[in-house]
């Protein structure tokens, strides 16, 4: 009887941690465009940038408090970033300046 009680207590301890786990979101790059062009996520969520294009991309943001730069992505590459704080984040491609994405992060 002691083992099941220990397992139950351990499971109850982990439940709040699972409730705070972030979600994953996919942004594709194809035809020199981000798809979708705007998303809304929650703080703690992860966004994966997938290069489904025939050309390289270099994803970055200069938004205050949310600056990042992904290495040059070859076709087929993917990289993930977790966003921990709220804000509207403008994302661009350094190689293709017309590529634009907005990530709206809420608490």
Short mmCIF file of C-alpha atoms in Angstrom, two decimals:
data_model
loop_
_atom_site.label_atom_id
_atom_site.label_comp_id
_atom_site.label_asym_id
_atom_site.label_seq_id
_atom_site.Cartn_x
_atom_site.Cartn_y
_atom_site.Cartn_z
CA UNK A 1 0.00 0.00 0.00
CA UNK A 2 2.92 2.33 0.59
CA UNK A 3 4.07 2.34 -3.07
CA UNK A 4 0.73 3.50 -4.55
CA UNK A 5 0.52 6.32 -1.99
CA UNK A 6 4.03 7.47 -2.89
CA UNK A 7 3.15 7.44 -6.59
CA UNK A 8 -0.03 9.44 -5.91
CA UNK A 9 1.83 12.09 -3.91
CA UNK A 10 4.51 12.36 -6.62
CA UNK A 11 1.84 12.69 -9.35
CA UNK A 12 0.06 15.45 -7.42
CA UNK A 13 3.38 17.28 -7.07
CA UNK A 14 3.98 17.18 -10.84
CA UNK A 15 0.45 18.23 -11.85
CA UNK A 16 1.05 22.00 -11.41
CA UNK A 17 4.27 21.74 -13.42
CA UNK A 18 2.44 20.14 -16.33
CA UNK A 19 -0.22 22.87 -16.23
CA UNK A 20 2.47 25.51 -16.80
CA UNK A 21 4.18 23.70 -19.69
CA UNK A 22 4.10 25.83 -22.83
CA UNK A 23 2.63 24.91 -26.19
CA UNK A 24 4.53 24.51 -29.44
CA UNK A 25 3.74 26.56 -32.55
CA UNK A 26 5.09 26.12 -36.09
CA UNK A 27 5.97 28.97 -38.43
CA UNK A 28 6.94 27.93 -41.93
CA UNK A 29 9.02 29.92 -44.39
CA UNK A 30 8.05 29.28 -47.98
CA UNK A 31 7.86 31.48 -51.06
CA UNK A 32 9.83 34.09 -49.10
CA UNK A 33 6.91 34.48 -46.65
CA UNK A 34 6.21 33.51 -43.06
CA UNK A 35 3.09 31.40 -42.62
CA UNK A 36 1.05 32.34 -40.77
CA UNK A 37 2.00 36.03 -40.87
CA UNK A 38 0.72 36.67 -37.34
CA UNK A 39 0.15 34.41 -34.33
CA UNK A 40 -0.98 34.81 -30.74
CA UNK A 41 0.72 32.69 -28.09
CA UNK A 42 1.12 32.62 -24.31
CA UNK A 43 4.26 33.37 -22.35
CA UNK A 44 6.24 30.14 -22.05
CA UNK A 45 5.19 28.88 -25.48
CA UNK A 46 7.76 27.82 -28.07
CA UNK A 47 7.79 28.81 -31.73
CA UNK A 48 9.60 26.61 -34.23
CA UNK A 49 10.74 28.26 -37.46
CA UNK A 50 10.84 25.73 -40.31
CA UNK A 51 12.52 26.60 -43.59
CA UNK A 52 10.34 24.92 -46.23
CA UNK A 53 11.73 27.23 -48.90
CA UNK A 54 14.30 26.61 -51.63
CA UNK A 55 16.51 29.39 -50.30
CA UNK A 56 18.24 30.31 -47.04
CA UNK A 57 16.62 32.51 -44.41
CA UNK A 58 17.97 34.42 -41.41
CA UNK A 59 15.18 35.04 -38.87
CA UNK A 60 15.59 37.77 -36.25
CA UNK A 61 13.80 40.29 -34.05
CA UNK A 62 15.01 43.64 -32.78
CA UNK A 63 11.92 44.20 -30.63
CA UNK A 64 12.98 45.64 -27.27
CA UNK A 65 13.00 42.90 -24.62
CA UNK A 66 12.59 40.18 -27.26
CA UNK A 67 15.72 40.42 -29.38
CA UNK A 68 16.94 37.23 -31.03
CA UNK A 69 18.74 36.06 -34.14
CA UNK A 70 18.64 32.57 -35.60
CA UNK A 71 21.61 31.40 -37.61
CA UNK A 72 21.23 31.24 -41.36
CA UNK A 73 18.76 28.44 -42.03
CA UNK A 74 19.33 26.21 -45.03
CA UNK A 75 16.31 24.65 -46.71
CA UNK A 76 14.93 21.98 -44.36
CA UNK A 77 16.43 23.51 -41.19
CA UNK A 78 14.33 24.31 -38.15
CA UNK A 79 15.07 26.25 -34.98
CA UNK A 80 12.95 26.92 -31.89
CA UNK A 81 12.64 29.87 -29.53
CA UNK A 82 10.68 30.05 -26.28
CA UNK A 83 9.02 33.38 -25.50
CA UNK A 84 8.85 33.99 -21.74
CA UNK A 85 7.35 37.48 -21.53
CA UNK A 86 4.39 39.32 -23.00
CA UNK A 87 4.62 41.71 -25.92
CA UNK A 88 4.14 42.20 -29.65
CA UNK A 89 7.25 40.91 -31.41
CA UNK A 90 8.13 41.95 -34.94
CA UNK A 91 10.06 39.20 -36.75
CA UNK A 92 11.92 39.63 -40.03
CA UNK A 93 14.31 37.81 -42.36
CA UNK A 94 17.68 39.55 -42.74
CA UNK A 95 18.03 38.18 -46.26
CA UNK A 96 14.48 38.95 -47.48
CA UNK A 97 13.33 42.25 -45.90
CA UNK A 98 9.74 41.91 -47.17
CA UNK A 99 9.23 38.82 -44.97
CA UNK A 100 7.27 39.96 -41.89
CA UNK A 101 5.75 38.15 -38.92
CA UNK A 102 4.11 39.41 -35.72
CA UNK A 103 4.09 37.21 -32.62
CA UNK A 104 1.65 38.45 -29.96
CA UNK A 105 2.65 37.00 -26.57
CA UNK A 106 0.20 37.28 -23.67
CA UNK A 107 0.65 36.39 -20.00
#
